[in-house]
Tab-separated table of C-alpha atoms and ligand atoms in Angstrom:
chain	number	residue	atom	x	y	z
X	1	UNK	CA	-21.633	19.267	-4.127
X	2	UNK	CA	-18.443	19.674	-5.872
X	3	UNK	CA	-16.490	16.539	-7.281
X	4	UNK	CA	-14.806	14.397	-4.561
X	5	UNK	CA	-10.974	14.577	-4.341
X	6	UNK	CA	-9.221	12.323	-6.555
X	7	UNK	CA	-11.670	12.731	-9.448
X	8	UNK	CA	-10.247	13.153	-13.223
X	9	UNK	CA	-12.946	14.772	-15.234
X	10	UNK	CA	-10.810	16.533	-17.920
X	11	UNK	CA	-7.276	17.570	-18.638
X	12	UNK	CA	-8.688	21.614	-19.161
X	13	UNK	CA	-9.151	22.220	-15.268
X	14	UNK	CA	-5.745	20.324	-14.116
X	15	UNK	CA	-2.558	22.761	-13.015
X	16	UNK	CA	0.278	21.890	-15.318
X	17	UNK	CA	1.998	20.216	-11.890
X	18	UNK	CA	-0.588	17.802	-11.187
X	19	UNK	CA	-0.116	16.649	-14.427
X	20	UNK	CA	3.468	15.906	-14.056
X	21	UNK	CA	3.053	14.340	-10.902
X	22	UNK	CA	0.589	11.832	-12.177
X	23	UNK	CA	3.012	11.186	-14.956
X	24	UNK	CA	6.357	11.000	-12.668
X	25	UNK	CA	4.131	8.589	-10.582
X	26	UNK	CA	2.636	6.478	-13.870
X	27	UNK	CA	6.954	5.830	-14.373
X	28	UNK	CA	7.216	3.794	-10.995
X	29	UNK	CA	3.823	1.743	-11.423
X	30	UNK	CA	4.443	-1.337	-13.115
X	31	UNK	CA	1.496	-4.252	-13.890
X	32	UNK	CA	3.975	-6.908	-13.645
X	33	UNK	CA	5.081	-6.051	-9.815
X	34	UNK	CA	1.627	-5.506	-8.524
X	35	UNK	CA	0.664	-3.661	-5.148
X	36	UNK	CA	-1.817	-3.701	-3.141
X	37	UNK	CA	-2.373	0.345	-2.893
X	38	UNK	CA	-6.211	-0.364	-4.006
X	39	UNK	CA	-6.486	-3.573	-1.850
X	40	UNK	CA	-10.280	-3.954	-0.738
X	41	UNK	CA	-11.439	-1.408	-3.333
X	42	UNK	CA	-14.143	-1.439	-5.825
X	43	UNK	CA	-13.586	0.407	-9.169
X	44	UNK	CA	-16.497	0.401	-11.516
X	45	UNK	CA	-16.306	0.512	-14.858
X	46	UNK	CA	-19.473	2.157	-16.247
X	47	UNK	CA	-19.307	2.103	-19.969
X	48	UNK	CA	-22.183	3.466	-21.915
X	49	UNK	CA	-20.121	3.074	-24.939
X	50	UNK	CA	-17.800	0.777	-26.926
X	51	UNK	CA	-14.239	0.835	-25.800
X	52	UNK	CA	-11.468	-1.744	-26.333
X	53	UNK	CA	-7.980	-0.243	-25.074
X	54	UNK	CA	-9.733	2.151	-22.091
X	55	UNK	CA	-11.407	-0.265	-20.737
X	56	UNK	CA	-9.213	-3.247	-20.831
X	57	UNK	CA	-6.332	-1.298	-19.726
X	58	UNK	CA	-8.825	0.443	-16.698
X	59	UNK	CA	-9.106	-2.720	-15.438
X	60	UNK	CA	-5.664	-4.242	-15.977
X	61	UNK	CA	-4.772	-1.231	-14.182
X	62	UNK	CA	-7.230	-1.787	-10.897
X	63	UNK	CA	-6.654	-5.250	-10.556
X	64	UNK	CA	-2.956	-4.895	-10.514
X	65	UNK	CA	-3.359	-2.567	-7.589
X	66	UNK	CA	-5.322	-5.082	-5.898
X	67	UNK	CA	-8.763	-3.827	-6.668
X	68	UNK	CA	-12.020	-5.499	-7.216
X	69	UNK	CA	-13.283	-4.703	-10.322
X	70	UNK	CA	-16.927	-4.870	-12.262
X	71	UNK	CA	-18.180	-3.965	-15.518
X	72	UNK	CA	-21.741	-2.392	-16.438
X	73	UNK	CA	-22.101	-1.957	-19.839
X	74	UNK	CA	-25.439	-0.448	-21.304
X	75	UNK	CA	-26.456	-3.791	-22.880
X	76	UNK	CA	-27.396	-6.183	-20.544
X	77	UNK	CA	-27.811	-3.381	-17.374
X	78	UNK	CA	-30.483	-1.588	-15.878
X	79	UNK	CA	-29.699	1.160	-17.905
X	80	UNK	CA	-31.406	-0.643	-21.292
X	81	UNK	CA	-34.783	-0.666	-19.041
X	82	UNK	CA	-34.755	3.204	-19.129
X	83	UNK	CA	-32.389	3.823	-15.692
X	84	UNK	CA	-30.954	7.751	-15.411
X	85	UNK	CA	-27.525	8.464	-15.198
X	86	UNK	CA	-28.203	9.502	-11.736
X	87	UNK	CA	-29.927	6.819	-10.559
X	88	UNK	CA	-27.487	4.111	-11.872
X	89	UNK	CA	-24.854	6.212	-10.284
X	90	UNK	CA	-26.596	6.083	-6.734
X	91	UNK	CA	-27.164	2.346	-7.293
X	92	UNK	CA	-23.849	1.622	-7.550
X	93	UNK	CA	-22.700	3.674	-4.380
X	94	UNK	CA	-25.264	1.781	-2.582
X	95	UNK	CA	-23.341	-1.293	-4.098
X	96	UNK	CA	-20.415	-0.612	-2.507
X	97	UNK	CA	-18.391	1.468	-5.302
X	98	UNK	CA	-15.178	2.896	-4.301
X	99	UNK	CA	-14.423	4.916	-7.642
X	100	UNK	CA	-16.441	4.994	-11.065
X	101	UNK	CA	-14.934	4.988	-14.321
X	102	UNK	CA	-17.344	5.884	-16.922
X	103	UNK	CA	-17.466	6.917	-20.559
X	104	UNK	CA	-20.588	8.557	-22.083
X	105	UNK	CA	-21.672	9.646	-24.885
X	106	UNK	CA	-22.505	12.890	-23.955
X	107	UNK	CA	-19.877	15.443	-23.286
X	108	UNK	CA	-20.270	16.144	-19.299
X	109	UNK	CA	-22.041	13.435	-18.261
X	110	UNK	CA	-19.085	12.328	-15.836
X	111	UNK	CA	-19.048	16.156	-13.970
X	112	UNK	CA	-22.667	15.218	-13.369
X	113	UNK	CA	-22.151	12.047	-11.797
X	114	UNK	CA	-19.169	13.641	-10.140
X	115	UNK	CA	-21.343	16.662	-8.827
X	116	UNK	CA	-24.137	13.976	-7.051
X	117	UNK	CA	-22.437	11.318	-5.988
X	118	UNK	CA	-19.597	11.323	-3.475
X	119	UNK	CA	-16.886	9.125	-4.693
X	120	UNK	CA	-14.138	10.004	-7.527
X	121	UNK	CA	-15.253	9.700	-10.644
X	122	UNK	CA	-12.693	9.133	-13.782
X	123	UNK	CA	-13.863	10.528	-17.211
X	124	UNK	CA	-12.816	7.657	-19.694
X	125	UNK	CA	-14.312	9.578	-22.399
X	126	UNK	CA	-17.462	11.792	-22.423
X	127	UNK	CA	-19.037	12.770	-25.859
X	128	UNK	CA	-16.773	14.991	-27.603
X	129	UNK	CA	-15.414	16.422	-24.668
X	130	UNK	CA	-12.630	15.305	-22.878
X	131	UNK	CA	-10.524	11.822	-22.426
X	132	UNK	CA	-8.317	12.933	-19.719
X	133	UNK	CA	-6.454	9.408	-19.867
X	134	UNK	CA	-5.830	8.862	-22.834
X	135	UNK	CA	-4.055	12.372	-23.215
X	136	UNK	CA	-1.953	11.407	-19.958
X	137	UNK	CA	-0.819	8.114	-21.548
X	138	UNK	CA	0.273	9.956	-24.755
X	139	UNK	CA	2.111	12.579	-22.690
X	140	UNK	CA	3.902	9.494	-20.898
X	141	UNK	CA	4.616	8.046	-24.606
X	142	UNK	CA	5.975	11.147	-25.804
X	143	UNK	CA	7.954	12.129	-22.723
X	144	UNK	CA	9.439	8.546	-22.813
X	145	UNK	CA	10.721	8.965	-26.467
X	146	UNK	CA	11.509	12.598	-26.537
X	147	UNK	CA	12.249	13.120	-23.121
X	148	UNK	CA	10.701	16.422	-23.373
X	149	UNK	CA	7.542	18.380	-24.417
X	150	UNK	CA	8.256	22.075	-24.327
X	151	UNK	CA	9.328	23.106	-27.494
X	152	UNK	CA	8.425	19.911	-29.453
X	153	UNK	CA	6.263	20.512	-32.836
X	154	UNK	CA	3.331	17.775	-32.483
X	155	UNK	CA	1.373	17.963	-35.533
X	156	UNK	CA	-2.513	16.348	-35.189
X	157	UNK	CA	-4.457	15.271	-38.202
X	158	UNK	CA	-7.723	14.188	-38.615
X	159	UNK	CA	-11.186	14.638	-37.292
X	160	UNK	CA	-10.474	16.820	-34.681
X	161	UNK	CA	-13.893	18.141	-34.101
X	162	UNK	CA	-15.058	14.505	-32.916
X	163	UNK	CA	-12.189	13.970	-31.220
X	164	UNK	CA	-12.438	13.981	-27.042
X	165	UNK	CA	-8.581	12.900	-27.536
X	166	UNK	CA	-7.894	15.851	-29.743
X	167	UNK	CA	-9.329	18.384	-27.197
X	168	UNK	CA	-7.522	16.739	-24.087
X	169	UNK	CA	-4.584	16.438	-26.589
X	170	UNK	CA	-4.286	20.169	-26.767
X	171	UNK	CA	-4.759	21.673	-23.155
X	172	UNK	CA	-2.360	18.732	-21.657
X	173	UNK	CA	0.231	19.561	-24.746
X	174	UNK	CA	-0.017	23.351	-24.566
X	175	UNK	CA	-0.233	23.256	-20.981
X	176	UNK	CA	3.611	21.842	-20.909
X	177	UNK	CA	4.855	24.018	-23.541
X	178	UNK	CA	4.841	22.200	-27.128
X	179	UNK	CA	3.547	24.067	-30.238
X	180	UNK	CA	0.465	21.778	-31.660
X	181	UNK	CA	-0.831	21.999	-35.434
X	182	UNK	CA	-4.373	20.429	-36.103
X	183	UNK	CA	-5.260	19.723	-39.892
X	184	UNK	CA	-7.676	18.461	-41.782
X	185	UNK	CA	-10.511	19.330	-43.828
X	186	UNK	CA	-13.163	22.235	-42.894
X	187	UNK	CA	-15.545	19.886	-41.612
X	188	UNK	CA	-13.766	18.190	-39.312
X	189	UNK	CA	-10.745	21.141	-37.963
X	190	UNK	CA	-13.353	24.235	-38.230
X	191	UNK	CA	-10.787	27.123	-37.694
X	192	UNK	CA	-12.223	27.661	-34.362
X	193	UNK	CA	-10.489	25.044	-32.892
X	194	UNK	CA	-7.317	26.949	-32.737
X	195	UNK	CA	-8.747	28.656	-29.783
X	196	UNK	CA	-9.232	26.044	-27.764
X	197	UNK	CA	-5.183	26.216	-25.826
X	198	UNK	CA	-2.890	29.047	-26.527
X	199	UNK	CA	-0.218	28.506	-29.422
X	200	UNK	CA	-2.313	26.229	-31.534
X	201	UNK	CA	-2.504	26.483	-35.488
X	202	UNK	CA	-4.571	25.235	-37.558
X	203	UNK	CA	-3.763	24.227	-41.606
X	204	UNK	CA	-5.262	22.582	-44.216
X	205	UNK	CA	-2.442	21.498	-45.778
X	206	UNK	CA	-0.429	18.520	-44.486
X	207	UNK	CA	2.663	19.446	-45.445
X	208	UNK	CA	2.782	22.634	-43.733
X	209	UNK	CA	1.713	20.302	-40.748
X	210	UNK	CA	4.235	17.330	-40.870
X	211	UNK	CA	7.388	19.951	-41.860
X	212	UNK	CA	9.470	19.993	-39.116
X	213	UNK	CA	6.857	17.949	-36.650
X	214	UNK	CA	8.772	16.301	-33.980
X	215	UNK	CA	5.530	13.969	-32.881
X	216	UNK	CA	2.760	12.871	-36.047
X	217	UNK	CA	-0.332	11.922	-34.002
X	218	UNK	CA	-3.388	10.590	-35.890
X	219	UNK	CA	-7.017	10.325	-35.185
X	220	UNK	CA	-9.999	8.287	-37.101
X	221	UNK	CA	-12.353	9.578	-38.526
X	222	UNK	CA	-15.514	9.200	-36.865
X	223	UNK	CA	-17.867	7.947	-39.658
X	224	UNK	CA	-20.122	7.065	-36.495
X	225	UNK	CA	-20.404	10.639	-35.572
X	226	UNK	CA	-20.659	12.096	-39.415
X	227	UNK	CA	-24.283	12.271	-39.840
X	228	UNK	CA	-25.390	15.307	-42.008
X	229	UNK	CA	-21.368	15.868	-42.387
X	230	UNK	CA	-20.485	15.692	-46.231
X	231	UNK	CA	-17.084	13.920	-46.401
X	232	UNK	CA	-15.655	12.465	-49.294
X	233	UNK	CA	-13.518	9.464	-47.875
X	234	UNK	CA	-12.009	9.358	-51.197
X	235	UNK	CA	-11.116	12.970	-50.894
X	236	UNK	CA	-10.280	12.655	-47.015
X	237	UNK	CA	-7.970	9.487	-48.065
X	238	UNK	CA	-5.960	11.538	-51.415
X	239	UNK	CA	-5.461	14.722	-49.048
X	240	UNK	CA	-4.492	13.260	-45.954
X	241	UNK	CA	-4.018	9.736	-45.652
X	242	UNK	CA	-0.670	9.374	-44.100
X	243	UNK	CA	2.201	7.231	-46.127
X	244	UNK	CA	5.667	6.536	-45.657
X	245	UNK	CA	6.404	9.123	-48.470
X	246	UNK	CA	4.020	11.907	-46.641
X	247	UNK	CA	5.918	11.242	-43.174
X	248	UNK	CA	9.366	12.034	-44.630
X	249	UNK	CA	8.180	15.556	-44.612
X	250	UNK	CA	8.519	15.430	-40.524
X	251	UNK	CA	11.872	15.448	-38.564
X	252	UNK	CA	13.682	11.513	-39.506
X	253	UNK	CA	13.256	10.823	-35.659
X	254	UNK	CA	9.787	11.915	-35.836
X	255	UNK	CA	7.256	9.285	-33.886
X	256	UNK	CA	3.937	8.064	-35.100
X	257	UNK	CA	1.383	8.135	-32.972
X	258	UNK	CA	-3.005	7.174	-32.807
X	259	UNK	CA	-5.082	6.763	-29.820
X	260	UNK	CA	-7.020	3.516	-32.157
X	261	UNK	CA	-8.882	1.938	-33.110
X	262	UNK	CA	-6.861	2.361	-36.452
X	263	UNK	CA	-8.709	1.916	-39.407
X	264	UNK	CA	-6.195	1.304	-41.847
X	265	UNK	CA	-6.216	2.134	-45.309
X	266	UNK	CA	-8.367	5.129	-44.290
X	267	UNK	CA	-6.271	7.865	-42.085
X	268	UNK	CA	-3.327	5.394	-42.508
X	269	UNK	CA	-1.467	2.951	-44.810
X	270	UNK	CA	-0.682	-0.419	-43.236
X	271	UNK	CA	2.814	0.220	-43.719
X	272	UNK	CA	2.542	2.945	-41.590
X	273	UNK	CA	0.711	1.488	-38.925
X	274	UNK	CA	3.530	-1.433	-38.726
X	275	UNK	CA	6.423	0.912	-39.480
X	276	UNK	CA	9.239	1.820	-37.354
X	277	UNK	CA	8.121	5.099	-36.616
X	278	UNK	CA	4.877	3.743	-35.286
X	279	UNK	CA	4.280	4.147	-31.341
X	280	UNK	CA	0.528	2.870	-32.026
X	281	UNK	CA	1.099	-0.421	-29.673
X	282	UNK	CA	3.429	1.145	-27.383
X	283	UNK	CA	0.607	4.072	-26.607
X	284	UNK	CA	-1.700	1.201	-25.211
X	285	UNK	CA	0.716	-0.487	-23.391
X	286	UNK	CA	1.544	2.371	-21.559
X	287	UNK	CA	-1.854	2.679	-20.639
X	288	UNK	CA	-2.033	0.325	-18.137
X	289	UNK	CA	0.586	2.366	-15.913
X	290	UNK	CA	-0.784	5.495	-16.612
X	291	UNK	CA	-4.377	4.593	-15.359
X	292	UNK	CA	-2.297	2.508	-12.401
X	293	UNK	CA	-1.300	5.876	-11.668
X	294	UNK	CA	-4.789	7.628	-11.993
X	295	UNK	CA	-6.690	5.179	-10.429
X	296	UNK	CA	-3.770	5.390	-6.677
X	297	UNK	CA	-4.384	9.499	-7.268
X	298	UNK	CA	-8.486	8.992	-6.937
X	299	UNK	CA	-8.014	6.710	-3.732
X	300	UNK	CA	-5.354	9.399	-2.082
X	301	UNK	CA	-2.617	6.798	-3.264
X	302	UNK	CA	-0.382	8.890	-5.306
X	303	UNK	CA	2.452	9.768	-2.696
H	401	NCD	C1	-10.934	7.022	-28.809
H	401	NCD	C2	-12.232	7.355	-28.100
H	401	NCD	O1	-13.058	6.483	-27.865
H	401	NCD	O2	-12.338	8.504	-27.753
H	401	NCD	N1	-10.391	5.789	-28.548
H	401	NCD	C3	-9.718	5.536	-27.379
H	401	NCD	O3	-10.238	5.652	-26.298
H	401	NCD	N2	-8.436	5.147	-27.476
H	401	NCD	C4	-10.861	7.498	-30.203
H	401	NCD	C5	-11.806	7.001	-31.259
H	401	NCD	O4	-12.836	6.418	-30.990
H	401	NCD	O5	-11.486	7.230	-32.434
């Protein structure tokens, strides 16, 4: 079976106009003038991980469409006692499912669900794979500030090799045209990142990065996913840590922006975080519309 119509597992397979039309149609949703384009639906939210923004903003999204929504979280499911992947997907078909929204720890896990069970499925995040929404809600936050991405610089610094953003970062980004930069350390930008889109670079040196960058995004660093990694924070923090003096080395009208959780004094300063440049906030509120948007596309809403 192949994945049923409507399903977002990853930014890699889309056609560069299906991603604009999601994005055109995430502009005219709107959480504040709900409609009822998912009325008598049931999304699931299947989260084998912890999630703040995604998931909040998942079902923000559903329930201002009119959707029923319910959460199943590892702790506290069926899925503590042992329960597949498979199986818990089946289960909650045979609950009465409409669409499943899940995020795993392991990269694929959501095209496996997707290949057995019948409904859409939306990847919220799979291992270090793919996070196909939060890469549409950055495009949305960059398109809304810069009103364009061919041609913009977007420089991307951080752990990149842990980074499911990163990865759907770059094939959405390259897909519509903008040059992207990764840096960081080694360990965390191996050089063979730069093949994962066409016209990617990769540098370990931030100025070369931020010089001329039109967008500064920023990721954490996974200290979760570090094991056998050596990484000197201290080193990470002196080399890279960005500060209001480091982002003067991108265009003035440059914007800041981080998928969070932030951990500040670590990739960034406070100052940073709070400053004017700083699209942190305005990422997660656009969010909601964006997965509005993904969630009317997986129920053959998107018109
Ligand atoms: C990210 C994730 O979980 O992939 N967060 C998010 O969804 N906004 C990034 C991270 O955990 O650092």
């Amino acid at each position: 079976m192949s994945a049923a119509r409507g399903s977002l597992l990853g930014i890699e397979s889309l056609e560069a106009a299906e991603i604009l039309k999601i994005l055109k149609f995430a502009r005219r949703m709107n959480p504040n003038k709900p409609r009822p384009l998912l009325k008598g639906k049931r999304i699931f939210l299947l989260f084998y991980e912890p999630s703040t923004r995604t998931r909040s903003s998942f079902e923000i999204a559903a329930k201002s469409l009119g959707a029923q929504t319910v959460l199943v979280q590892t702790m506290g499911s069926s899925i503590e006692k042992g329960e597949s992947l498979l199986d818990t997907g089946y289960t909650l078909r045979a609950v009465g499912a409409d669409v499943i929204v899940i995020r795993h720890p392991n990269s694929g896990a959501p095209y496996v669900m997707a290949q057995h069970i019948d409904i859409p499925v939306i990847n919220a995040g799979d291992g270090l794979h793919e996070h196909p929404s939060q890469a549409l809600l950055d495009a949305y936050t960059i398109l809304s500030n810069k009103r364009r991405i061919q041609g913009l610089q977007i420089a991307i610094i951080g752990d990149i090799f842990h980074s499911r953003v990163a990865r759907s970062a770059c094939h959405l980004l390259t897909k519509l045209g903008a040059k992207v930069i990764l840096c960081g350390p080694p360990e965390l930008v191996p050089d063979v990142a730069a093949t994962l889109a066409p016209t990617i670079r990769v540098t370990r040196h931030l100025e070369d990065a931020l010089r001329g960058a039109d967008v500064v995004m920023l990721l954490r660093v996974q200290k979760e996913r570090l094991a056998g990694l050596r990484i000197d924070l201290s080193e990470y923090i002196a080399r890279y840590q960005m500060t209001p003096a480091r982002l003067k080395t991108a265009k003035k009208d440059a914007i800041l922006m981080h998928p969070g959780p932030i951990i500040r004094g670590l990739e960034l300063t406070g100052e940073i975080a709070d400053g004017p440049q700083s699209r942190i906030l305005e990422e997660v509120h656009n969010g909601v519309q964006t997965r509005m948007a993904i969630l009317a596309r997986a129920v053959g809403k998107m018109r």
